[in-house]
PDB file of C-alpha atoms in Angstrom:
ATOM      1  CA  MET A   1      65.640 -49.486  -8.597  1.00  0.00           C
ATOM      2  CA  HIS A   2      65.682 -46.719 -11.647  1.00  0.00           C
ATOM      3  CA  HIS A   3      68.752 -44.754 -10.753  1.00  0.00           C
ATOM      4  CA  SER A   4      69.086 -42.630 -14.101  1.00  0.00           C
ATOM      5  CA  PHE A   5      65.968 -40.428 -14.002  1.00  0.00           C
ATOM      6  CA  THR A   6      65.393 -38.452 -17.236  1.00  0.00           C
ATOM      7  CA  SER A   7      62.134 -36.762 -16.003  1.00  0.00           C
ATOM      8  CA  PRO A   8      61.970 -34.651 -12.443  1.00  0.00           C
ATOM      9  CA  PRO A   9      60.752 -35.962  -9.732  1.00  0.00           C
ATOM     10  CA  ALA A  10      56.785 -36.184  -9.156  1.00  0.00           C
ATOM     11  CA  ILE A  11      57.316 -36.213  -5.415  1.00  0.00           C
ATOM     12  CA  LEU A  12      59.678 -33.582  -3.453  1.00  0.00           C
ATOM     13  CA  THR A  13      60.764 -33.899   0.242  1.00  0.00           C
ATOM     14  CA  PHE A  14      63.557 -31.155   1.731  1.00  0.00           C
ATOM     15  CA  GLY A  15      65.559 -30.763   4.783  1.00  0.00           C
ATOM     16  CA  GLU A  16      68.493 -31.995   6.537  1.00  0.00           C
ATOM     17  CA  ALA A  17      70.221 -35.115   6.581  1.00  0.00           C
ATOM     18  CA  MET A  18      72.832 -35.934   9.259  1.00  0.00           C
ATOM     19  CA  ALA A  19      75.145 -38.903   9.622  1.00  0.00           C
ATOM     20  CA  MET A  20      73.957 -41.125  12.970  1.00  0.00           C
ATOM     21  CA  PHE A  21      76.045 -42.722  15.203  1.00  0.00           C
ATOM     22  CA  VAL A  22      73.919 -45.132  17.313  1.00  0.00           C
ATOM     23  CA  ALA A  23      75.245 -46.813  20.530  1.00  0.00           C
ATOM     24  CA  ASP A  24      75.947 -50.402  20.098  1.00  0.00           C
ATOM     25  CA  THR A  25      74.610 -50.619  23.837  1.00  0.00           C
ATOM     26  CA  PRO A  26      72.698 -49.192  26.319  1.00  0.00           C
ATOM     27  CA  GLY A  27      74.040 -46.597  28.684  1.00  0.00           C
ATOM     28  CA  GLU A  28      74.736 -42.870  28.747  1.00  0.00           C
ATOM     29  CA  LEU A  29      76.671 -41.561  25.477  1.00  0.00           C
ATOM     30  CA  SER A  30      79.748 -40.433  28.027  1.00  0.00           C
ATOM     31  CA  GLY A  31      80.342 -43.936  28.648  1.00  0.00           C
ATOM     32  CA  ILE A  32      80.218 -45.536  24.739  1.00  0.00           C
ATOM     33  CA  GLU A  33      83.014 -46.460  22.849  1.00  0.00           C
ATOM     34  CA  ARG A  34      81.242 -48.122  20.013  1.00  0.00           C
ATOM     35  CA  PHE A  35      78.736 -46.949  17.825  1.00  0.00           C
ATOM     36  CA  HIS A  36      77.097 -47.853  14.594  1.00  0.00           C
ATOM     37  CA  ARG A  37      76.651 -45.360  11.290  1.00  0.00           C
ATOM     38  CA  ARG A  38      73.245 -44.789  10.069  1.00  0.00           C
ATOM     39  CA  LEU A  39      71.268 -42.143   8.063  1.00  0.00           C
ATOM     40  CA  ALA A  40      69.121 -39.744   9.743  1.00  0.00           C
ATOM     41  CA  GLY A  41      66.633 -36.908   9.002  1.00  0.00           C
ATOM     42  CA  ALA A  42      62.931 -36.931   8.772  1.00  0.00           C
ATOM     43  CA  ASP A  43      62.394 -35.803   5.130  1.00  0.00           C
ATOM     44  CA  ASN A  44      64.768 -37.948   3.837  1.00  0.00           C
ATOM     45  CA  ASN A  45      63.076 -40.726   5.824  1.00  0.00           C
ATOM     46  CA  VAL A  46      59.887 -40.127   4.115  1.00  0.00           C
ATOM     47  CA  ALA A  47      61.745 -39.506   0.693  1.00  0.00           C
ATOM     48  CA  ILE A  48      63.389 -43.337   1.108  1.00  0.00           C
ATOM     49  CA  GLY A  49      59.937 -44.731   2.317  1.00  0.00           C
ATOM     50  CA  LEU A  50      58.129 -43.112  -0.583  1.00  0.00           C
ATOM     51  CA  SER A  51      60.980 -44.436  -2.933  1.00  0.00           C
ATOM     52  CA  ARG A  52      60.800 -48.180  -1.668  1.00  0.00           C
ATOM     53  CA  LEU A  53      57.181 -48.452  -2.742  1.00  0.00           C
ATOM     54  CA  GLY A  54      57.868 -47.152  -6.136  1.00  0.00           C
ATOM     55  CA  PHE A  55      57.069 -43.457  -6.272  1.00  0.00           C
ATOM     56  CA  HIS A  56      59.984 -41.432  -8.449  1.00  0.00           C
ATOM     57  CA  VAL A  57      60.907 -38.944  -5.069  1.00  0.00           C
ATOM     58  CA  GLY A  58      63.409 -36.130  -5.076  1.00  0.00           C
ATOM     59  CA  TRP A  59      64.907 -34.715  -2.014  1.00  0.00           C
ATOM     60  CA  LEU A  60      66.488 -31.252  -1.760  1.00  0.00           C
ATOM     61  CA  SER A  61      68.937 -30.508   0.457  1.00  0.00           C
ATOM     62  CA  ARG A  62      72.629 -29.164   1.198  1.00  0.00           C
ATOM     63  CA  VAL A  63      75.407 -31.578   2.146  1.00  0.00           C
ATOM     64  CA  GLY A  64      79.332 -30.815   2.991  1.00  0.00           C
ATOM     65  CA  THR A  65      81.850 -31.811   0.558  1.00  0.00           C
ATOM     66  CA  ASP A  66      83.252 -33.831   3.753  1.00  0.00           C
ATOM     67  CA  SER A  67      82.846 -37.659   4.099  1.00  0.00           C
ATOM     68  CA  PHE A  68      79.314 -37.818   6.009  1.00  0.00           C
ATOM     69  CA  GLY A  69      78.159 -35.688   2.583  1.00  0.00           C
ATOM     70  CA  GLY A  70      79.400 -38.373   0.472  1.00  0.00           C
ATOM     71  CA  PHE A  71      78.191 -41.120   2.989  1.00  0.00           C
ATOM     72  CA  ILE A  72      74.597 -39.287   2.506  1.00  0.00           C
ATOM     73  CA  GLN A  73      74.747 -38.871  -1.183  1.00  0.00           C
ATOM     74  CA  ALA A  74      75.534 -42.645  -1.722  1.00  0.00           C
ATOM     75  CA  ALA A  75      72.952 -43.756   0.590  1.00  0.00           C
ATOM     76  CA  LEU A  76      69.723 -41.811  -0.852  1.00  0.00           C
ATOM     77  CA  LYS A  77      71.246 -43.038  -4.525  1.00  0.00           C
ATOM     78  CA  ALA A  78      71.135 -46.607  -2.877  1.00  0.00           C
ATOM     79  CA  GLU A  79      67.654 -46.035  -2.036  1.00  0.00           C
ATOM     80  CA  GLY A  80      66.671 -44.642  -5.594  1.00  0.00           C
ATOM     81  CA  ILE A  81      66.230 -41.256  -4.757  1.00  0.00           C
ATOM     82  CA  ASP A  82      66.683 -38.756  -7.501  1.00  0.00           C
ATOM     83  CA  ASP A  83      69.516 -36.433  -6.402  1.00  0.00           C
ATOM     84  CA  ARG A  84      69.322 -33.619  -8.809  1.00  0.00           C
ATOM     85  CA  TYR A  85      68.559 -31.233  -5.989  1.00  0.00           C
ATOM     86  CA  ILE A  86      70.965 -31.942  -3.855  1.00  0.00           C
ATOM     87  CA  HIS A  87      73.760 -29.435  -3.398  1.00  0.00           C
ATOM     88  CA  ALA A  88      77.233 -29.904  -2.210  1.00  0.00           C
ATOM     89  CA  ASP A  89      78.441 -26.925  -0.237  1.00  0.00           C
ATOM     90  CA  ALA A  90      82.095 -26.764   0.522  1.00  0.00           C
ATOM     91  CA  GLN A  91      81.869 -23.952   3.057  1.00  0.00           C
ATOM     92  CA  HIS A  92      80.051 -25.707   5.677  1.00  0.00           C
ATOM     93  CA  PRO A  93      80.155 -29.342   7.120  1.00  0.00           C
ATOM     94  CA  THR A  94      77.600 -32.136   7.211  1.00  0.00           C
ATOM     95  CA  GLY A  95      75.653 -32.332  10.752  1.00  0.00           C
ATOM     96  CA  LEU A  96      76.179 -35.157  13.022  1.00  0.00           C
ATOM     97  CA  LEU A  97      74.092 -36.606  15.693  1.00  0.00           C
ATOM     98  CA  PHE A  98      74.752 -39.727  18.229  1.00  0.00           C
ATOM     99  CA  LYS A  99      71.809 -41.408  19.870  1.00  0.00           C
ATOM    100  CA  GLU A 100      71.386 -43.736  22.906  1.00  0.00           C
ATOM    101  CA  ARG A 101      70.560 -47.533  22.657  1.00  0.00           C
ATOM    102  CA  ALA A 102      67.390 -47.207  24.439  1.00  0.00           C
ATOM    103  CA  GLN A 103      65.679 -49.958  26.286  1.00  0.00           C
ATOM    104  CA  ASP A 104      62.009 -51.023  26.775  1.00  0.00           C
ATOM    105  CA  GLY A 105      60.598 -48.729  24.180  1.00  0.00           C
ATOM    106  CA  ALA A 106      61.841 -45.546  25.635  1.00  0.00           C
ATOM    107  CA  ASP A 107      62.662 -42.492  23.517  1.00  0.00           C
ATOM    108  CA  PRO A 108      66.381 -42.804  23.211  1.00  0.00           C
ATOM    109  CA  ARG A 109      68.267 -39.739  24.258  1.00  0.00           C
ATOM    110  CA  VAL A 110      70.101 -37.829  21.368  1.00  0.00           C
ATOM    111  CA  GLU A 111      73.179 -35.112  20.771  1.00  0.00           C
ATOM    112  CA  TYR A 112      73.288 -33.099  18.117  1.00  0.00           C
ATOM    113  CA  PHE A 113      76.124 -31.671  16.308  1.00  0.00           C
ATOM    114  CA  ARG A 114      74.532 -29.568  13.505  1.00  0.00           C
ATOM    115  CA  ARG A 115      74.552 -25.875  14.368  1.00  0.00           C
ATOM    116  CA  GLY A 116      76.241 -24.104  11.244  1.00  0.00           C
ATOM    117  CA  SER A 117      75.679 -27.225   8.980  1.00  0.00           C
ATOM    118  CA  ALA A 118      75.661 -26.857   5.137  1.00  0.00           C
ATOM    119  CA  ALA A 119      71.415 -27.760   5.452  1.00  0.00           C
ATOM    120  CA  SER A 120      71.338 -24.623   7.636  1.00  0.00           C
ATOM    121  CA  HIS A 121      72.534 -22.823   4.871  1.00  0.00           C
ATOM    122  CA  LEU A 122      69.601 -23.831   2.599  1.00  0.00           C
ATOM    123  CA  THR A 123      68.033 -20.923   0.826  1.00  0.00           C
ATOM    124  CA  ILE A 124      65.346 -19.924  -1.658  1.00  0.00           C
ATOM    125  CA  ASP A 125      68.325 -19.914  -4.175  1.00  0.00           C
ATOM    126  CA  ASP A 126      68.338 -23.735  -3.818  1.00  0.00           C
ATOM    127  CA  ALA A 127      65.344 -24.025  -5.159  1.00  0.00           C
ATOM    128  CA  ARG A 128      65.870 -22.056  -8.374  1.00  0.00           C
ATOM    129  CA  ASN A 129      66.012 -25.586 -10.745  1.00  0.00           C
ATOM    130  CA  VAL A 130      62.956 -27.299  -9.128  1.00  0.00           C
ATOM    131  CA  ASP A 131      60.733 -28.318 -12.081  1.00  0.00           C
ATOM    132  CA  PHE A 132      57.327 -27.506 -10.385  1.00  0.00           C
ATOM    133  CA  GLN A 133      55.234 -28.590 -13.340  1.00  0.00           C
ATOM    134  CA  ALA A 134      56.499 -32.196 -12.835  1.00  0.00           C
ATOM    135  CA  LEU A 135      55.464 -32.153  -9.437  1.00  0.00           C
ATOM    136  CA  ASN A 136      52.326 -34.487  -7.855  1.00  0.00           C
ATOM    137  CA  HIS A 137      53.258 -33.784  -4.201  1.00  0.00           C
ATOM    138  CA  LEU A 138      55.467 -31.778  -1.768  1.00  0.00           C
ATOM    139  CA  HIS A 139      55.919 -33.303   1.927  1.00  0.00           C
ATOM    140  CA  ALA A 140      57.165 -30.619   4.350  1.00  0.00           C
ATOM    141  CA  THR A 141      58.469 -31.048   7.828  1.00  0.00           C
ATOM    142  CA  GLY A 142      58.467 -28.347  10.687  1.00  0.00           C
ATOM    143  CA  ILE A 143      62.067 -29.060  11.150  1.00  0.00           C
ATOM    144  CA  THR A 144      63.686 -27.630   7.877  1.00  0.00           C
ATOM    145  CA  PRO A 145      62.215 -24.003   8.921  1.00  0.00           C
ATOM    146  CA  ALA A 146      63.735 -24.191  12.395  1.00  0.00           C
ATOM    147  CA  LEU A 147      67.335 -24.893  11.002  1.00  0.00           C
ATOM    148  CA  SER A 148      67.742 -21.097   9.984  1.00  0.00           C
ATOM    149  CA  GLU A 149      65.594 -17.828   8.663  1.00  0.00           C
ATOM    150  CA  SER A 150      66.823 -18.777   5.112  1.00  0.00           C
ATOM    151  CA  ALA A 151      65.708 -22.331   5.400  1.00  0.00           C
ATOM    152  CA  ARG A 152      62.271 -20.960   6.649  1.00  0.00           C
ATOM    153  CA  GLN A 153      61.927 -18.857   3.460  1.00  0.00           C
ATOM    154  CA  LEU A 154      62.578 -21.887   1.637  1.00  0.00           C
ATOM    155  CA  SER A 155      59.936 -23.891   3.331  1.00  0.00           C
ATOM    156  CA  HIS A 156      57.580 -20.717   2.197  1.00  0.00           C
ATOM    157  CA  HIS A 157      58.511 -20.815  -1.141  1.00  0.00           C
ATOM    158  CA  LEU A 158      58.159 -24.450  -1.884  1.00  0.00           C
ATOM    159  CA  MET A 159      54.785 -24.691  -0.541  1.00  0.00           C
ATOM    160  CA  GLU A 160      53.874 -21.724  -2.106  1.00  0.00           C
ATOM    161  CA  GLN A 161      54.986 -22.814  -5.600  1.00  0.00           C
ATOM    162  CA  ALA A 162      53.880 -26.124  -5.239  1.00  0.00           C
ATOM    163  CA  ARG A 163      50.341 -25.200  -4.369  1.00  0.00           C
ATOM    164  CA  ALA A 164      50.368 -22.668  -7.243  1.00  0.00           C
ATOM    165  CA  HIS A 165      51.153 -25.762  -9.692  1.00  0.00           C
ATOM    166  CA  GLY A 166      48.676 -27.876  -8.532  1.00  0.00           C
ATOM    167  CA  ALA A 167      50.484 -30.423  -6.325  1.00  0.00           C
ATOM    168  CA  THR A 168      49.279 -31.590  -3.099  1.00  0.00           C
ATOM    169  CA  ILE A 169      51.145 -30.820   0.068  1.00  0.00           C
ATOM    170  CA  SER A 170      51.780 -32.683   3.270  1.00  0.00           C
ATOM    171  CA  PHE A 171      52.996 -31.314   6.266  1.00  0.00           C
ATOM    172  CA  ASP A 172      54.406 -32.833   9.644  1.00  0.00           C
ATOM    173  CA  PRO A 173      55.090 -30.392  12.202  1.00  0.00           C
ATOM    174  CA  ASN A 174      57.946 -32.658  13.512  1.00  0.00           C
ATOM    175  CA  LEU A 175      58.328 -30.436  17.073  1.00  0.00           C
ATOM    176  CA  ARG A 176      62.027 -29.839  17.694  1.00  0.00           C
ATOM    177  CA  PRO A 177      61.732 -27.208  20.489  1.00  0.00           C
ATOM    178  CA  SER A 178      65.361 -27.257  21.282  1.00  0.00           C
ATOM    179  CA  LEU A 179      66.084 -26.080  17.799  1.00  0.00           C
ATOM    180  CA  TRP A 180      63.454 -22.965  17.955  1.00  0.00           C
ATOM    181  CA  PRO A 181      64.456 -19.673  19.431  1.00  0.00           C
ATOM    182  CA  SER A 182      60.786 -19.888  21.488  1.00  0.00           C
ATOM    183  CA  GLU A 183      57.939 -21.743  21.566  1.00  0.00           C
ATOM    184  CA  ASN A 184      56.143 -19.063  20.417  1.00  0.00           C
ATOM    185  CA  VAL A 185      58.014 -18.683  17.259  1.00  0.00           C
ATOM    186  CA  MET A 186      57.820 -22.314  16.857  1.00  0.00           C
ATOM    187  CA  ARG A 187      54.069 -22.304  17.035  1.00  0.00           C
ATOM    188  CA  SER A 188      53.009 -19.299  14.841  1.00  0.00           C
ATOM    189  CA  THR A 189      55.850 -20.608  12.214  1.00  0.00           C
ATOM    190  CA  LEU A 190      54.501 -23.852  12.334  1.00  0.00           C
ATOM    191  CA  ASN A 191      50.809 -22.638  12.131  1.00  0.00           C
ATOM    192  CA  GLU A 192      51.408 -20.414   9.238  1.00  0.00           C
ATOM    193  CA  LEU A 193      53.122 -23.626   7.323  1.00  0.00           C
ATOM    194  CA  ALA A 194      50.551 -25.952   8.435  1.00  0.00           C
ATOM    195  CA  GLY A 195      48.214 -23.559   6.650  1.00  0.00           C
ATOM    196  CA  ARG A 196      49.582 -24.079   3.428  1.00  0.00           C
ATOM    197  CA  ALA A 197      49.186 -27.805   3.525  1.00  0.00           C
ATOM    198  CA  ASP A 198      46.323 -30.026   2.345  1.00  0.00           C
ATOM    199  CA  TRP A 199      47.062 -32.958   4.479  1.00  0.00           C
ATOM    200  CA  VAL A 200      48.434 -32.286   8.185  1.00  0.00           C
ATOM    201  CA  LEU A 201      50.096 -34.861  10.137  1.00  0.00           C
ATOM    202  CA  PRO A 202      50.610 -33.914  13.890  1.00  0.00           C
ATOM    203  CA  GLY A 203      50.941 -36.164  16.734  1.00  0.00           C
ATOM    204  CA  LEU A 204      48.477 -35.729  19.350  1.00  0.00           C
ATOM    205  CA  SER A 205      50.591 -33.897  21.976  1.00  0.00           C
ATOM    206  CA  GLU A 206      51.868 -31.943  19.153  1.00  0.00           C
ATOM    207  CA  GLY A 207      48.677 -30.614  18.137  1.00  0.00           C
ATOM    208  CA  GLN A 208      47.882 -29.737  21.739  1.00  0.00           C
ATOM    209  CA  LEU A 209      50.962 -27.532  21.951  1.00  0.00           C
ATOM    210  CA  LEU A 210      50.409 -25.753  18.439  1.00  0.00           C
ATOM    211  CA  THR A 211      46.778 -25.169  18.577  1.00  0.00           C
ATOM    212  CA  GLY A 212      45.910 -24.881  22.569  1.00  0.00           C
ATOM    213  CA  GLN A 213      43.153 -27.691  21.669  1.00  0.00           C
ATOM    214  CA  LYS A 214      42.950 -30.631  23.925  1.00  0.00           C
ATOM    215  CA  THR A 215      40.679 -33.212  21.553  1.00  0.00           C
ATOM    216  CA  PRO A 216      41.840 -34.600  18.326  1.00  0.00           C
ATOM    217  CA  TYR A 217      38.554 -33.488  16.967  1.00  0.00           C
ATOM    218  CA  ASP A 218      39.261 -30.013  17.809  1.00  0.00           C
ATOM    219  CA  ILE A 219      43.035 -29.704  16.746  1.00  0.00           C
ATOM    220  CA  ALA A 220      41.851 -30.632  13.601  1.00  0.00           C
ATOM    221  CA  GLY A 221      39.164 -28.369  13.104  1.00  0.00           C
ATOM    222  CA  TYR A 222      42.022 -25.884  13.899  1.00  0.00           C
ATOM    223  CA  TYR A 223      43.484 -26.955  10.500  1.00  0.00           C
ATOM    224  CA  LEU A 224      40.404 -27.405   8.655  1.00  0.00           C
ATOM    225  CA  ASP A 225      39.653 -23.884   9.285  1.00  0.00           C
ATOM    226  CA  GLN A 226      42.712 -22.937   8.328  1.00  0.00           C
ATOM    227  CA  GLY A 227      42.259 -24.745   4.556  1.00  0.00           C
ATOM    228  CA  ALA A 228      43.446 -28.222   5.224  1.00  0.00           C
ATOM    229  CA  SER A 229      41.296 -30.967   3.615  1.00  0.00           C
ATOM    230  CA  ALA A 230      42.660 -33.639   5.893  1.00  0.00           C
ATOM    231  CA  VAL A 231      44.059 -33.717   9.344  1.00  0.00           C
ATOM    232  CA  ILE A 232      45.429 -37.314  10.628  1.00  0.00           C
ATOM    233  CA  ILE A 233      46.589 -37.194  14.249  1.00  0.00           C
ATOM    234  CA  LYS A 234      48.897 -39.625  15.726  1.00  0.00           C
ATOM    235  CA  LEU A 235      47.902 -41.453  18.785  1.00  0.00           C
ATOM    236  CA  GLY A 236      51.007 -43.716  19.362  1.00  0.00           C
ATOM    237  CA  PRO A 237      50.012 -47.260  20.236  1.00  0.00           C
ATOM    238  CA  GLU A 238      46.317 -46.108  20.112  1.00  0.00           C
ATOM    239  CA  GLY A 239      46.589 -45.784  16.498  1.00  0.00           C
ATOM    240  CA  SER A 240      45.603 -42.586  14.550  1.00  0.00           C
ATOM    241  CA  TYR A 241      42.522 -40.348  14.569  1.00  0.00           C
ATOM    242  CA  TYR A 242      41.173 -38.930  10.634  1.00  0.00           C
ATOM    243  CA  ARG A 243      39.055 -35.749  10.539  1.00  0.00           C
ATOM    244  CA  GLY A 244      38.839 -34.303   6.973  1.00  0.00           C
ATOM    245  CA  ASN A 245      36.893 -33.783   3.911  1.00  0.00           C
ATOM    246  CA  LEU A 246      38.757 -36.104   1.254  1.00  0.00           C
ATOM    247  CA  ASP A 247      36.118 -38.077   0.158  1.00  0.00           C
ATOM    248  CA  GLY A 248      33.838 -35.548  -0.585  1.00  0.00           C
ATOM    249  CA  GLN A 249      32.075 -35.074   2.641  1.00  0.00           C
ATOM    250  CA  GLU A 250      33.490 -34.230   6.281  1.00  0.00           C
ATOM    251  CA  GLU A 251      33.871 -37.258   8.219  1.00  0.00           C
ATOM    252  CA  SER A 252      35.833 -38.349  11.344  1.00  0.00           C
ATOM    253  CA  PHE A 253      37.017 -41.718  12.964  1.00  0.00           C
ATOM    254  CA  THR A 254      39.720 -43.378  14.921  1.00  0.00           C
ATOM    255  CA  VAL A 255      41.683 -46.421  13.588  1.00  0.00           C
ATOM    256  CA  ASP A 256      43.254 -48.749  15.971  1.00  0.00           C
ATOM    257  CA  GLY A 257      47.111 -49.297  15.892  1.00  0.00           C
ATOM    258  CA  CYS A 258      48.639 -52.383  14.806  1.00  0.00           C
ATOM    259  CA  PRO A 259      50.019 -54.976  17.296  1.00  0.00           C
ATOM    260  CA  VAL A 260      53.874 -54.592  18.122  1.00  0.00           C
ATOM    261  CA  ALA A 261      55.600 -57.166  19.527  1.00  0.00           C
ATOM    262  CA  GLU A 262      58.575 -55.670  20.592  1.00  0.00           C
ATOM    263  CA  VAL A 263      59.788 -51.780  20.510  1.00  0.00           C
ATOM    264  CA  VAL A 264      63.435 -51.471  19.532  1.00  0.00           C
ATOM    265  CA  ASP A 265      63.399 -47.958  18.579  1.00  0.00           C
ATOM    266  CA  THR A 266      60.605 -45.183  18.569  1.00  0.00           C
ATOM    267  CA  VAL A 267      62.602 -43.159  16.454  1.00  0.00           C
ATOM    268  CA  GLY A 268      60.825 -42.876  12.844  1.00  0.00           C
ATOM    269  CA  ALA A 269      57.395 -44.188  13.731  1.00  0.00           C
ATOM    270  CA  GLY A 270      55.998 -40.604  12.818  1.00  0.00           C
ATOM    271  CA  ASP A 271      57.853 -40.752   9.347  1.00  0.00           C
ATOM    272  CA  GLY A 272      56.955 -44.037   8.836  1.00  0.00           C
ATOM    273  CA  PHE A 273      53.074 -43.057   9.560  1.00  0.00           C
ATOM    274  CA  ALA A 274      53.701 -39.998   6.970  1.00  0.00           C
ATOM    275  CA  VAL A 275      55.071 -42.797   4.419  1.00  0.00           C
ATOM    276  CA  GLY A 276      51.812 -44.501   5.098  1.00  0.00           C
ATOM    277  CA  VAL A 277      49.262 -41.839   4.658  1.00  0.00           C
ATOM    278  CA  ILE A 278      50.981 -39.997   1.538  1.00  0.00           C
ATOM    279  CA  SER A 279      51.575 -43.442  -0.323  1.00  0.00           C
ATOM    280  CA  ALA A 280      48.032 -44.441   0.436  1.00  0.00           C
ATOM    281  CA  LEU A 281      46.156 -41.054  -0.672  1.00  0.00           C
ATOM    282  CA  LEU A 282      48.600 -40.892  -3.741  1.00  0.00           C
ATOM    283  CA  ASP A 283      47.682 -44.394  -4.625  1.00  0.00           C
ATOM    284  CA  GLY A 284      43.896 -43.107  -4.744  1.00  0.00           C
ATOM    285  CA  ARG A 285      42.862 -45.181  -1.608  1.00  0.00           C
ATOM    286  CA  THR A 286      40.047 -43.926   1.154  1.00  0.00           C
ATOM    287  CA  ALA A 287      40.784 -41.833   4.460  1.00  0.00           C
ATOM    288  CA  ARG A 288      40.150 -44.908   6.544  1.00  0.00           C
ATOM    289  CA  GLN A 289      42.766 -47.042   4.276  1.00  0.00           C
ATOM    290  CA  ALA A 290      45.442 -44.005   4.510  1.00  0.00           C
ATOM    291  CA  ALA A 291      45.218 -43.873   8.563  1.00  0.00           C
ATOM    292  CA  GLN A 292      45.650 -47.731   8.293  1.00  0.00           C
ATOM    293  CA  ARG A 293      48.419 -47.837   5.877  1.00  0.00           C
ATOM    294  CA  GLY A 294      50.194 -45.192   8.310  1.00  0.00           C
ATOM    295  CA  ASN A 295      49.618 -47.103  11.437  1.00  0.00           C
ATOM    296  CA  LEU A 296      50.984 -50.297   9.516  1.00  0.00           C
ATOM    297  CA  ILE A 297      54.200 -48.482   8.573  1.00  0.00           C
ATOM    298  CA  GLY A 298      54.533 -46.682  12.017  1.00  0.00           C
ATOM    299  CA  ALA A 299      54.586 -49.838  13.447  1.00  0.00           C
ATOM    300  CA  GLN A 300      57.072 -51.479  11.312  1.00  0.00           C
ATOM    301  CA  ALA A 301      59.845 -48.542  11.742  1.00  0.00           C
ATOM    302  CA  ILE A 302      59.633 -48.971  15.693  1.00  0.00           C
ATOM    303  CA  GLN A 303      60.477 -52.642  15.315  1.00  0.00           C
ATOM    304  CA  VAL A 304      64.263 -52.014  14.179  1.00  0.00           C
ATOM    305  CA  VAL A 305      67.239 -50.197  15.317  1.00  0.00           C
ATOM    306  CA  GLY A 306      67.412 -47.384  12.622  1.00  0.00           C
ATOM    307  CA  ASP A 307      65.172 -44.712  11.364  1.00  0.00           C
ATOM    308  CA  MET A 308      64.231 -45.972   8.016  1.00  0.00           C
ATOM    309  CA  GLU A 309      65.672 -49.651   8.045  1.00  0.00           C
ATOM    310  CA  GLY A 310      62.124 -50.874   8.565  1.00  0.00           C
ATOM    311  CA  LEU A 311      60.298 -48.984   5.668  1.00  0.00           C
ATOM    312  CA  PRO A 312      58.489 -51.997   3.550  1.00  0.00           C
ATOM    313  CA  ASN A 313      58.989 -52.261   0.099  1.00  0.00           C
ATOM    314  CA  ARG A 314      55.893 -52.537  -2.199  1.00  0.00           C
ATOM    315  CA  GLU A 315      55.778 -56.463  -1.771  1.00  0.00           C
ATOM    316  CA  HIS A 316      56.363 -56.365   1.822  1.00  0.00           C
ATOM    317  CA  LEU A 317      53.647 -54.027   2.253  1.00  0.00           C
ATOM    318  CA  GLN A 318      50.911 -55.530   0.310  1.00  0.00           C
ATOM    319  CA  ALA A 319      51.572 -58.886   1.948  1.00  0.00           C
ATOM    320  CA  LEU A 320      51.044 -57.126   5.435  1.00  0.00           C
ATOM    321  CA  GLU A 321      47.973 -55.365   4.353  1.00  0.00           C
ATOM    322  CA  ALA A 322      46.553 -58.638   3.213  1.00  0.00           C
ATOM    323  CA  GLU A 323      47.243 -59.998   6.125  1.00  0.00           C
ATOM    324  CA  LEU A 324      46.131 -57.335   8.587  1.00  0.00           C
ATOM    325  CA  TYR A 325      43.048 -56.045   6.433  1.00  0.00           C
ATOM    326  CA  PRO A 326      41.799 -59.126   4.497  1.00  0.00           C
ATOM    327  CA  ALA A 327      39.452 -58.230   1.601  1.00  0.00           C
TER     328      ALA A 327
END
């Protein structure tokens, strides 16, 4: 891993990381005494996944000057993330979350303590030192604009600047209805941001809620009409659906999901999927190979307890791809 970066990052993600406490045993959180501390946050999961595959990734955020902010910075540094755009905020705390230990592949319940967090105070000003000339790709999620009005302005600003400087942009809606004032505000804000992206990565139910369309074909059509060049829809265990014009002409297809022996923790599957799709497209692979790699890394993510502990390095990924998709 290279830690002392001289050049600015070629890939940028941004948002909120939290210290996550995962219950050691199943059951209601009110009865749990022992927890394990991990790192959580959709956009930093993607940053870590891309960094493990050898990309030079920066992550832009605010963390508190408390011990949890220190933990987040150390964890990302250990993953080889370029930390030049991480701001320490002495006025506001780092967000926390507590997560149940789920059983039998159920989605675990989560409780957040993140209101008023350092990251919710992100503003356009936090992007003033970003070197957009160096940027090849920006990954944005729908969580960051949900944090606050100023974080929403930052999301718009980064996407505008990335596009103006010729970087590609991916967008994962990552619906968190509890963070938004209303479903209508969520829908209009996220669709507006999706319209600034090249590659849109919704889950099927997310796409249905955001676009009002039923089928993967029509959901994709909605975002292609807004200017996206590729829409890759997550279908859960069924795999993923692609519709777009990345390889010159419009095509659409479904790619079967990867078999998973045991689902340990569903959280992080979508972030793993994003890592797969984005890395493959940046590697110059075809749309089909990108959807396959998305499925593959998404499947890795759900077989471990943490949100990003299952994300492979380049060597592991090559072995998995050779096994599943022999040339």
